[in-house]
CSV table of C-alpha atoms in Angstrom, one decimal:
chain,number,residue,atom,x,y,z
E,1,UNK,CA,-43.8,-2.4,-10.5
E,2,UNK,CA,-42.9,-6.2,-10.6
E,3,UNK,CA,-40.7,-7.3,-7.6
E,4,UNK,CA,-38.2,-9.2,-9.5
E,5,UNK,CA,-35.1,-9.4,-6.9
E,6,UNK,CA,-35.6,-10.9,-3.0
E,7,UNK,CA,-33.5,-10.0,-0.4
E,8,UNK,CA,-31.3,-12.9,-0.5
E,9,UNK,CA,-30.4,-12.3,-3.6
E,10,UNK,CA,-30.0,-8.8,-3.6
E,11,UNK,CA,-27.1,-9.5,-0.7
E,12,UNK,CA,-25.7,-12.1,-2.9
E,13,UNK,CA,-25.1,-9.3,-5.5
E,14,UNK,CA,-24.0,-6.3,-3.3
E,15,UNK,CA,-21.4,-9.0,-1.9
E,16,UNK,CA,-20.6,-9.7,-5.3
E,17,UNK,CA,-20.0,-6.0,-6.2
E,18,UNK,CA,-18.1,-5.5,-3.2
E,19,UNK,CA,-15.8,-8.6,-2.9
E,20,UNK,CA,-15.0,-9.5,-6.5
E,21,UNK,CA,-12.7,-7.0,-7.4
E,22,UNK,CA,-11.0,-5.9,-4.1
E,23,UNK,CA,-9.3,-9.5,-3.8
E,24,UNK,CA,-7.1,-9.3,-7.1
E,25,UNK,CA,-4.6,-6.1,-8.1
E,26,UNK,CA,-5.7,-4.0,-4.6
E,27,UNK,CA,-4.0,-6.1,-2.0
E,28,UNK,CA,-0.7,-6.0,-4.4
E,29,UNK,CA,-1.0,-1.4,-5.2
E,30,UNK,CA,-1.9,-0.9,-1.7
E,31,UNK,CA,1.2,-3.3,-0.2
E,32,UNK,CA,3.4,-1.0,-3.1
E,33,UNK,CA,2.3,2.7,-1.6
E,34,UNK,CA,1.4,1.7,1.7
E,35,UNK,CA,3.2,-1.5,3.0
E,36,UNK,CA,1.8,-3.8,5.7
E,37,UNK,CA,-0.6,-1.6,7.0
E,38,UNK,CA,-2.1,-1.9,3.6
E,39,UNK,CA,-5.2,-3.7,5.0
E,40,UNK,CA,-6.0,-0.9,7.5
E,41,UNK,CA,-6.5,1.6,4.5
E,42,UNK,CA,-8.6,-1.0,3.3
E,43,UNK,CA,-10.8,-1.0,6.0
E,44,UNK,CA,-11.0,2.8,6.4
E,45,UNK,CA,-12.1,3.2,2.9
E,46,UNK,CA,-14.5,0.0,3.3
E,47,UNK,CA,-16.1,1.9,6.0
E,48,UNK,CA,-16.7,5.2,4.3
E,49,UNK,CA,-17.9,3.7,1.3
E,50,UNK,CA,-20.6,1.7,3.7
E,51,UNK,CA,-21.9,4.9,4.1
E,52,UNK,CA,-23.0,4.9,0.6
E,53,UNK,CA,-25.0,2.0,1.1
E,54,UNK,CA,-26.9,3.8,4.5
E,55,UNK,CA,-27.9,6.7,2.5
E,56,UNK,CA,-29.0,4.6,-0.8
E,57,UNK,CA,-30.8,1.9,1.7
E,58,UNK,CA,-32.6,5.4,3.4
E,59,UNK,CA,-34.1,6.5,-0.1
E,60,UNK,CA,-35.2,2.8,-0.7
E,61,UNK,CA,-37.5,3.3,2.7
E,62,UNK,CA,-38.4,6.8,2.0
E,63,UNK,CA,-39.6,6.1,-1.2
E,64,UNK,CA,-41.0,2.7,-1.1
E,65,UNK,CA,-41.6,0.9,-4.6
E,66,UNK,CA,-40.0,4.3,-6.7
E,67,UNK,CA,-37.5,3.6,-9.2
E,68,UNK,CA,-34.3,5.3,-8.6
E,69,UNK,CA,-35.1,7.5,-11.9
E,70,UNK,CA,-38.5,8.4,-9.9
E,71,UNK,CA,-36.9,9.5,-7.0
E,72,UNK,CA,-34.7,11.8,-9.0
E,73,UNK,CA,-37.4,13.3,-10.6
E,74,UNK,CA,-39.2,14.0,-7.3
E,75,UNK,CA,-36.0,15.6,-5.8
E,76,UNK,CA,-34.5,17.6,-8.7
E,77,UNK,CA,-36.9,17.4,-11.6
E,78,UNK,CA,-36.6,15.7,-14.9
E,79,UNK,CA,-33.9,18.1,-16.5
E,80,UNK,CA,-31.0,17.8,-13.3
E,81,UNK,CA,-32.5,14.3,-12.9
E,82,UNK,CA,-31.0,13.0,-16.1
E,83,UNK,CA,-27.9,14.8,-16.1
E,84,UNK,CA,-27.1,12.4,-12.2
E,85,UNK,CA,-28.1,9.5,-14.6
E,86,UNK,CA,-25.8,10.5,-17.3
E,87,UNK,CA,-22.8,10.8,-15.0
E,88,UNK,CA,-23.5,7.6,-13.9
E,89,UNK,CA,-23.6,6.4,-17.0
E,90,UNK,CA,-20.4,7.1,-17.5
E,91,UNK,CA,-19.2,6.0,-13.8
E,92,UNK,CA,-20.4,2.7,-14.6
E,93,UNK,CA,-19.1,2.6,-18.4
E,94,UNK,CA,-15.3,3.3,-16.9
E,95,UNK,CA,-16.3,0.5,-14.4
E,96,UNK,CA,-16.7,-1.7,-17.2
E,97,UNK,CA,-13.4,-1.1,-18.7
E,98,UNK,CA,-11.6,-2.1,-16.0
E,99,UNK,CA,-13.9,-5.3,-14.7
E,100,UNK,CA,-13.5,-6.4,-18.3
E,101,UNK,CA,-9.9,-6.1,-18.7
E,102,UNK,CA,-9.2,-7.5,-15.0
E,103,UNK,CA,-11.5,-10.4,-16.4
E,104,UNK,CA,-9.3,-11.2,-19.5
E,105,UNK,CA,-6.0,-10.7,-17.8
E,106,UNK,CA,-6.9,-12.8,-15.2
E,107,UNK,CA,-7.8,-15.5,-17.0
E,108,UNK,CA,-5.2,-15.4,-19.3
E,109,UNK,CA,-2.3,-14.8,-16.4
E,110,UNK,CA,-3.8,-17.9,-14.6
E,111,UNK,CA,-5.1,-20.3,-16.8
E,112,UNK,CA,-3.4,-19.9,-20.5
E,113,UNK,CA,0.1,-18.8,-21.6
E,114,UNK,CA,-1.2,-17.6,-25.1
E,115,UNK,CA,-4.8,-16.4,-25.0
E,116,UNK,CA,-6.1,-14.0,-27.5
E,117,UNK,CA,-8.4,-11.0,-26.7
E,118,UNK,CA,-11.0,-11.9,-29.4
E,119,UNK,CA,-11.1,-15.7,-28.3
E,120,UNK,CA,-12.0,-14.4,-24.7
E,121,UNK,CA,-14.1,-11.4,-26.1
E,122,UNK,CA,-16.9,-12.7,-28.1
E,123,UNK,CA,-18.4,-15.4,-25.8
E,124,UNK,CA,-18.4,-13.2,-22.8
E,125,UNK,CA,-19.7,-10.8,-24.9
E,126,UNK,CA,-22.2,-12.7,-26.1
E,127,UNK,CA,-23.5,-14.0,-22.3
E,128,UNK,CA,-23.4,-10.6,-20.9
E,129,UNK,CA,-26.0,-9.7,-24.0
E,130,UNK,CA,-28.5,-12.7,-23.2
E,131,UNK,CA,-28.3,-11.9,-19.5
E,132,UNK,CA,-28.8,-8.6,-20.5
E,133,UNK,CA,-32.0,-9.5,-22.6
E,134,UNK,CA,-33.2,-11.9,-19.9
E,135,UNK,CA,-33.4,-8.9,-17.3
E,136,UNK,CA,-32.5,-8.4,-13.5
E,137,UNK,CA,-34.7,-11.4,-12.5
E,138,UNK,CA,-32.7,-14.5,-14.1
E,139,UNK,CA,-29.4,-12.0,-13.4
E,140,UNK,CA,-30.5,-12.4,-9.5
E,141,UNK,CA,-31.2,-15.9,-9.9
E,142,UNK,CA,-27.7,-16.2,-11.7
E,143,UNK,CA,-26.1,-15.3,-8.4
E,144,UNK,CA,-28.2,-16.9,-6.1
E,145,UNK,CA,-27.0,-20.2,-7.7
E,146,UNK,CA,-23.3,-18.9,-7.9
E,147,UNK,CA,-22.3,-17.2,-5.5
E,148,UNK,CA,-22.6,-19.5,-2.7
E,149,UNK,CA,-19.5,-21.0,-4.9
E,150,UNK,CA,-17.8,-17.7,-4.9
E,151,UNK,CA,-18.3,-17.3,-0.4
E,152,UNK,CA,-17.1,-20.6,-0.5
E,153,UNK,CA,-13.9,-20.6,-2.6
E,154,UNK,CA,-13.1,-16.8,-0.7
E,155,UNK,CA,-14.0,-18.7,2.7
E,156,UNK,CA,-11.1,-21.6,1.7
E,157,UNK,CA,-8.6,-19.0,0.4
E,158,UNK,CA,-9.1,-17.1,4.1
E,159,UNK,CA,-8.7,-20.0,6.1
E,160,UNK,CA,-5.6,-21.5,4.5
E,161,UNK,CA,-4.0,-17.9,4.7
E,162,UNK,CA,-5.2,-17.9,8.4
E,163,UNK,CA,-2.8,-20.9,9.1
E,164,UNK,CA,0.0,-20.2,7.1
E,165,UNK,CA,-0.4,-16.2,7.4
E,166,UNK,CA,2.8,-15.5,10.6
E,167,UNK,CA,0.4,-12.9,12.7
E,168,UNK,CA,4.2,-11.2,13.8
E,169,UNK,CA,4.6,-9.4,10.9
E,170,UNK,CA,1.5,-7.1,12.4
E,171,UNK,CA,4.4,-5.5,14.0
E,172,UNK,CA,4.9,-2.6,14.4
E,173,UNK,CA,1.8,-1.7,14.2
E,174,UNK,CA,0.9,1.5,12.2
E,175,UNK,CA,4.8,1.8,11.7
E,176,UNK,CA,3.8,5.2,9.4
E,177,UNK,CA,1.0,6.8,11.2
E,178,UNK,CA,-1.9,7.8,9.3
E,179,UNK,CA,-0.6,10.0,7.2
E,180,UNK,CA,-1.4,7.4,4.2
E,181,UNK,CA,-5.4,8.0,4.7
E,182,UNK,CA,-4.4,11.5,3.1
E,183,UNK,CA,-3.5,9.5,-0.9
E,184,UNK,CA,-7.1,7.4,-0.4
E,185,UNK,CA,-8.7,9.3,-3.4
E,186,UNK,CA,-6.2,7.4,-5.9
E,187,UNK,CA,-8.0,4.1,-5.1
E,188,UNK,CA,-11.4,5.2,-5.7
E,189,UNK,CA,-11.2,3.2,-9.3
E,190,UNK,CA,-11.9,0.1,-6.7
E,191,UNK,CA,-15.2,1.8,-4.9
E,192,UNK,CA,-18.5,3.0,-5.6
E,193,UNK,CA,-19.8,-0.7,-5.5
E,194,UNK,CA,-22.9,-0.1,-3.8
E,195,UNK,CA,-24.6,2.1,-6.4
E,196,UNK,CA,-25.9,-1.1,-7.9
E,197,UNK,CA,-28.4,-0.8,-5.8
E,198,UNK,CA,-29.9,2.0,-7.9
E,199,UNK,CA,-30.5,-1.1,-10.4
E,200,UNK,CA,-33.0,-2.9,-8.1
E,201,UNK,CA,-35.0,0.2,-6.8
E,202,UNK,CA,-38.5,-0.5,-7.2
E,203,UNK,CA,-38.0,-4.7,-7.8
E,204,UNK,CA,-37.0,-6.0,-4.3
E,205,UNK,CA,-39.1,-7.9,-2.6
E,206,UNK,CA,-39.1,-6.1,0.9
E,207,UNK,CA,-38.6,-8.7,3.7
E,208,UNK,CA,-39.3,-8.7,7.5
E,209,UNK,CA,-35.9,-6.7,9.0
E,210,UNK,CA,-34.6,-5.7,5.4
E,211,UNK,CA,-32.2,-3.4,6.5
E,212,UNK,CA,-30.6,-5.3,9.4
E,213,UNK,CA,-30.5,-8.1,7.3
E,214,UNK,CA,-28.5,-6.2,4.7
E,215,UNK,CA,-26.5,-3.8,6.8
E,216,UNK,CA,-25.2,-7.1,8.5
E,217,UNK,CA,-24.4,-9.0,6.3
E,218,UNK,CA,-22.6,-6.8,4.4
E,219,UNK,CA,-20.6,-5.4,7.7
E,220,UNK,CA,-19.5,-8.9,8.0
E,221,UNK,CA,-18.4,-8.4,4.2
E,222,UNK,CA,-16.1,-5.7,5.2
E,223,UNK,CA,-14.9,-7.6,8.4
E,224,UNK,CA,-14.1,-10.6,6.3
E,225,UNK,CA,-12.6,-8.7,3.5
E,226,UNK,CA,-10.4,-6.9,6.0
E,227,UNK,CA,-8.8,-10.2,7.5
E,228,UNK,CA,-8.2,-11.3,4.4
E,229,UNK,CA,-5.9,-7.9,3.5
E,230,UNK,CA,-4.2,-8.5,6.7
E,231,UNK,CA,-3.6,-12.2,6.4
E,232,UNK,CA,-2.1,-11.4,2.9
E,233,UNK,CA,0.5,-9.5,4.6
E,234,UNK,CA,1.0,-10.9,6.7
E,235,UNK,CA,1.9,-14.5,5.2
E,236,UNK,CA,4.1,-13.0,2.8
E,237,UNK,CA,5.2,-9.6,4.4
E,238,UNK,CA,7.4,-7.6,2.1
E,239,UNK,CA,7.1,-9.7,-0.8
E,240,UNK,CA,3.5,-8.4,-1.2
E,241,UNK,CA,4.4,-6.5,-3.6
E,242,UNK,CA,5.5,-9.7,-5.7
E,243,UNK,CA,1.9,-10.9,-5.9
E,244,UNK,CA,-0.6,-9.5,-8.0
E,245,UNK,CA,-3.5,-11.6,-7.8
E,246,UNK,CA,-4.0,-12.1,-3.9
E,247,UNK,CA,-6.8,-14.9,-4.3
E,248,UNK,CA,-5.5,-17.1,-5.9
E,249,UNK,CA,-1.6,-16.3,-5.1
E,250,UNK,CA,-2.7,-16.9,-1.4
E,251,UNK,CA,-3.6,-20.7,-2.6
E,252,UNK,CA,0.0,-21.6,-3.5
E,253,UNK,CA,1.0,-23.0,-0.3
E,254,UNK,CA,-1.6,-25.8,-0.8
E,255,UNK,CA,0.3,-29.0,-1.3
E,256,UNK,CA,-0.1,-30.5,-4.7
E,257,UNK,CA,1.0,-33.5,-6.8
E,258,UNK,CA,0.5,-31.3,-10.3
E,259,UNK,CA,-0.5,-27.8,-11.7
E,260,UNK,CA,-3.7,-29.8,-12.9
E,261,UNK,CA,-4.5,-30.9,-9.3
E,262,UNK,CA,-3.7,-28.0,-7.3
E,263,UNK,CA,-6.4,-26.3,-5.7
E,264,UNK,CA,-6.0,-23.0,-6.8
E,265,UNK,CA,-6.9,-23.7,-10.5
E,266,UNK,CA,-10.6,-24.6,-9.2
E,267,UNK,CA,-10.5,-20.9,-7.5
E,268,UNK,CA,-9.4,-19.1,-10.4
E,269,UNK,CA,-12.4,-20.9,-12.2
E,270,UNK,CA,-14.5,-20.3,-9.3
E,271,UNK,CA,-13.3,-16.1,-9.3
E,272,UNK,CA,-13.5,-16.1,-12.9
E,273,UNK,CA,-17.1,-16.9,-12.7
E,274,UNK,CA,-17.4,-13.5,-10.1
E,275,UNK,CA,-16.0,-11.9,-12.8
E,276,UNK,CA,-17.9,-12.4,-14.8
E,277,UNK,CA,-21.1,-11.7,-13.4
E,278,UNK,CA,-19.4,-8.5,-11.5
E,279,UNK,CA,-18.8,-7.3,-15.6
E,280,UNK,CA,-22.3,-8.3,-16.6
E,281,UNK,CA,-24.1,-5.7,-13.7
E,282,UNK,CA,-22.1,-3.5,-14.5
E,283,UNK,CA,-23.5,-3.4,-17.9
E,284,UNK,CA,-26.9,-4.1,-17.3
E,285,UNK,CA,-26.1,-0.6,-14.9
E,286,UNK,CA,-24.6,1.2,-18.3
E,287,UNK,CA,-28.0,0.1,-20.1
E,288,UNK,CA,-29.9,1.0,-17.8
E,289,UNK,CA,-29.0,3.8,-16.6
E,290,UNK,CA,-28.5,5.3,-20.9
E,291,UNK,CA,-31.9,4.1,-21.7
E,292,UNK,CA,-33.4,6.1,-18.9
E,293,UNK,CA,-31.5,9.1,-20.0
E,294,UNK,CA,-32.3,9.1,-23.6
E,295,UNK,CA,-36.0,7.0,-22.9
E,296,UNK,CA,-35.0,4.3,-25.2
E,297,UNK,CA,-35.7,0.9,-23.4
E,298,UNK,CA,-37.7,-0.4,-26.2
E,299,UNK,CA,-33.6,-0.5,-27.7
E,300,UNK,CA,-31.9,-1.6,-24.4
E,301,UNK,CA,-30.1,-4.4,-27.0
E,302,UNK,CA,-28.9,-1.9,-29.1
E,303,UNK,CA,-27.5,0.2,-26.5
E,304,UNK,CA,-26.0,-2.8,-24.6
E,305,UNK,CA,-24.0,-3.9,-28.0
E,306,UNK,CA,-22.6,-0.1,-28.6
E,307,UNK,CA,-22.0,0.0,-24.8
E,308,UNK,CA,-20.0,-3.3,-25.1
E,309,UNK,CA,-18.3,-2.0,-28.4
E,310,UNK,CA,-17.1,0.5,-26.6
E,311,UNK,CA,-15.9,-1.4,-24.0
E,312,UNK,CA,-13.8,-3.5,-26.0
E,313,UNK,CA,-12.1,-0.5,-28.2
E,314,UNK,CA,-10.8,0.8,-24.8
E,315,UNK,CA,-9.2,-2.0,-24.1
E,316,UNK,CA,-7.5,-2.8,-27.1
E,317,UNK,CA,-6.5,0.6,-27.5
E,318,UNK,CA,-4.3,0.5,-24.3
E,319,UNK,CA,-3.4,-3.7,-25.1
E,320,UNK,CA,-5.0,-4.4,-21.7
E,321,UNK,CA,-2.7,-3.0,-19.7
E,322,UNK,CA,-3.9,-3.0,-16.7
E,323,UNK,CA,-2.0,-0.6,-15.0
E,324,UNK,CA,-2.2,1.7,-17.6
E,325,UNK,CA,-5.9,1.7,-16.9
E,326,UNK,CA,-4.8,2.3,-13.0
E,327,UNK,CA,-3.2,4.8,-13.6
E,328,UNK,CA,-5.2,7.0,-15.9
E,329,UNK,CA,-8.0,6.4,-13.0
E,330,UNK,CA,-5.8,7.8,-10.4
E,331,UNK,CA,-4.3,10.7,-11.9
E,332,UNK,CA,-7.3,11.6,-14.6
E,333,UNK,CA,-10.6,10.5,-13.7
E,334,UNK,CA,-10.2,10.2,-9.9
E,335,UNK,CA,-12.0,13.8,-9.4
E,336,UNK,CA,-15.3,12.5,-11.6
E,337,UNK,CA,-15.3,8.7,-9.3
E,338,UNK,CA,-15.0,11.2,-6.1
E,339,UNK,CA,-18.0,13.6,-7.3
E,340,UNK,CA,-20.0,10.6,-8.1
E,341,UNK,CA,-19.2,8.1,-4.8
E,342,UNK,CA,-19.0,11.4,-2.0
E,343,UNK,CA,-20.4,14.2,-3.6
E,344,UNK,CA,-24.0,12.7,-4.9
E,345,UNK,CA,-24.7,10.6,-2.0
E,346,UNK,CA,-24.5,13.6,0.6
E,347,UNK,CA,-26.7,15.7,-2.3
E,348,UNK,CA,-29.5,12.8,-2.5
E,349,UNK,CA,-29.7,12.2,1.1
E,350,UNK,CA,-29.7,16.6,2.0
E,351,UNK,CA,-32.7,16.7,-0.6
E,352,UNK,CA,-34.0,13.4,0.3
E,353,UNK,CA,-34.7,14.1,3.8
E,354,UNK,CA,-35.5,18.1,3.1
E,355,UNK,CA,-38.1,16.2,0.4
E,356,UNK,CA,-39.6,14.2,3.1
E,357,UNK,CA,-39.8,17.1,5.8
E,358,UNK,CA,-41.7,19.0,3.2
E,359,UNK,CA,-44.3,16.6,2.1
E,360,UNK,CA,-44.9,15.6,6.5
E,361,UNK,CA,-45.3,19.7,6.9
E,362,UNK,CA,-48.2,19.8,4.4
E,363,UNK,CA,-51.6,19.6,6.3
E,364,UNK,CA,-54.1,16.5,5.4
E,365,UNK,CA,-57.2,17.1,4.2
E,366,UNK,CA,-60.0,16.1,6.8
């Protein structure tokens, strides 16, 4: 198979997947049902989820240059193999729903007092199609030439809450106990991010220390992601719960002349772009995880446009109500993202390894 993704670039997009959406609407629900130890859940469930990425980075080793579909096939066969691809199918399609509703109402909160779906809808939709078309390769080099923009504008936002964040309000610390690790299944909507990685089995370009170089940087992900919960709360303390969109809310102590020439606008540009491409992965997951199902690649268009139909019905069916959507996720559907992001990543990497142990134990022909 063609090795269309390098390891730089397959960072750049785990980062993407793990960063983009945890710096909006979570930093606001968790300050609501947690308070100021907020960013301590944060890390816990950062941490967990990591695990994810150990198991899915042990099959990519195991099974050099397989697909992800492959691997299935070798570890369940094709009939229990395409029913884990369905399901993911569908764990990325309620993905989408959200990233594309968090991507209009973000916009539109920020940047526009009257913005209409449809005049957001159709050139998104539109990109996300040609990306689609051009495949992973020019989606890889999309972020390679982007998201050094998006570290940068997250790096600003962090160090202007870093001096202006009052490091007091850490106290007391763990005023609650732990007792709030107990609700961390209702924010599983916000986790699962490193199953994108199934996307790029078979097309990375395997460098010299590939796993350190990914484990690492992506721990420092975590790390950095973590001080930026806690300096959230800890520059505005109670009033957390007042700010919904932490990345670009945390920019408002930034001195400026006008609206046009503060700061923050160029980082709601900048996060709209991570948007963006967050949605378009997510979609290019959908497709290809469906067409794999159903063994219709030679259609991937097609599916990508019903996929994306879809998509958009959802949305205006609940008026882009984002908490809605919140909701329904963490009373409803937080069983399937729990069975998908704990469940099947302890199942591949039991029949991975038992798969392995197998093939060692058979003798070699002399």
């Amino acid at each position: 198979m063609t090795k269309t993704v390098t390891t730089r670039q397959l960072i750049l997009i785990l980062v993407l997947s793990v960063v983009t959406l945890k710096v909006l609407f979570l930093p606001n629900v968790l300050a609501s049902n947690i308070g100021r130890d907020g960013y301590i859940m944060l890390l816990f469930l950062l941490l967990v989820d990591f695990l994810n990425l150990l198991i899915l980075l042990y099959l990519l080793n195991k099974y050099k240059d397989m697909t992800f579909s492959q691997i299935l096939n070798t570890l369940f066969g094709k009939a229990i193999s395409k029913v884990i691809l369905f399901l993911l199918a569908l764990f990325f399609l309620s993905r989408c729903f959200v990233r594309f509703q968090t991507n209009f109402i973000y916009l539109n909160e920020n940047l526009y007092t009257a913005f209409e779906w449809y005049i957001f809808a159709f050139p998104i939709l539109i990109c996300v199609i040609f990306c689609i078309k051009q495949g992973t390769k020019v989606y890889a080099r999309l972020c390679e030439i982007f998201m050094p923009v998006v570290i940068f504008g997250f790096l600003v936002a962090l160090v202007v809450g870093i001096f202006r964040a009052d490091f007091t309000n850490a106290l007391p610390f763990l005023e609650n106990g732990l007792g709030f690790i107990m609700s961390s299944h209702r924010y599983s909507v916000w986790f699962g991010d490193y199953f994108v990685l199934i996307l790029f089995f078979g097309k990375i370009k395997i460098e010299r220390k590939f796993n350190v170089k990914v484990v690492v940087s992506l721990l420092i992900t975590i790390v950095l992601i973590a001080l930026f919960y806690a300096v959230f709360y800890f520059t505005y303390n109670y009033n957390s719960v007042c700010h919904i969109n932490a990345i670009s809310d945390i920019m408002q102590f930034l001195p400026s002349v006008s609206d046009i020439g503060s700061f923050d606008w160029i980082l709601i540009l900048i996060w709209d772009i991570a948007l963006f491409l967050d949605f378009t992965l997510s979609v290019m997951l959908v497709n290809f995880l469906f067409c794999e199902v159903f063994n219709i690649h030679k259609h991937k268009i097609i599916v990508t446009i019903v996929s994306l139909i879809i998509i958009v019905a959802f949305n205006y069916a609940i008026n882009f109500n984002i908490f809605l959507s919140m909701t329904i996720y963490r009373d409803y559907i937080f069983a399937f993202n729990i069975l998908i992001q704990a469940g099947l990543p302890i199942l591949l990497f039991i029949f991975g390894t038992a798969k392995r142990r197998k093939l060692n134990e058979i003798p070699k022909t002399q």
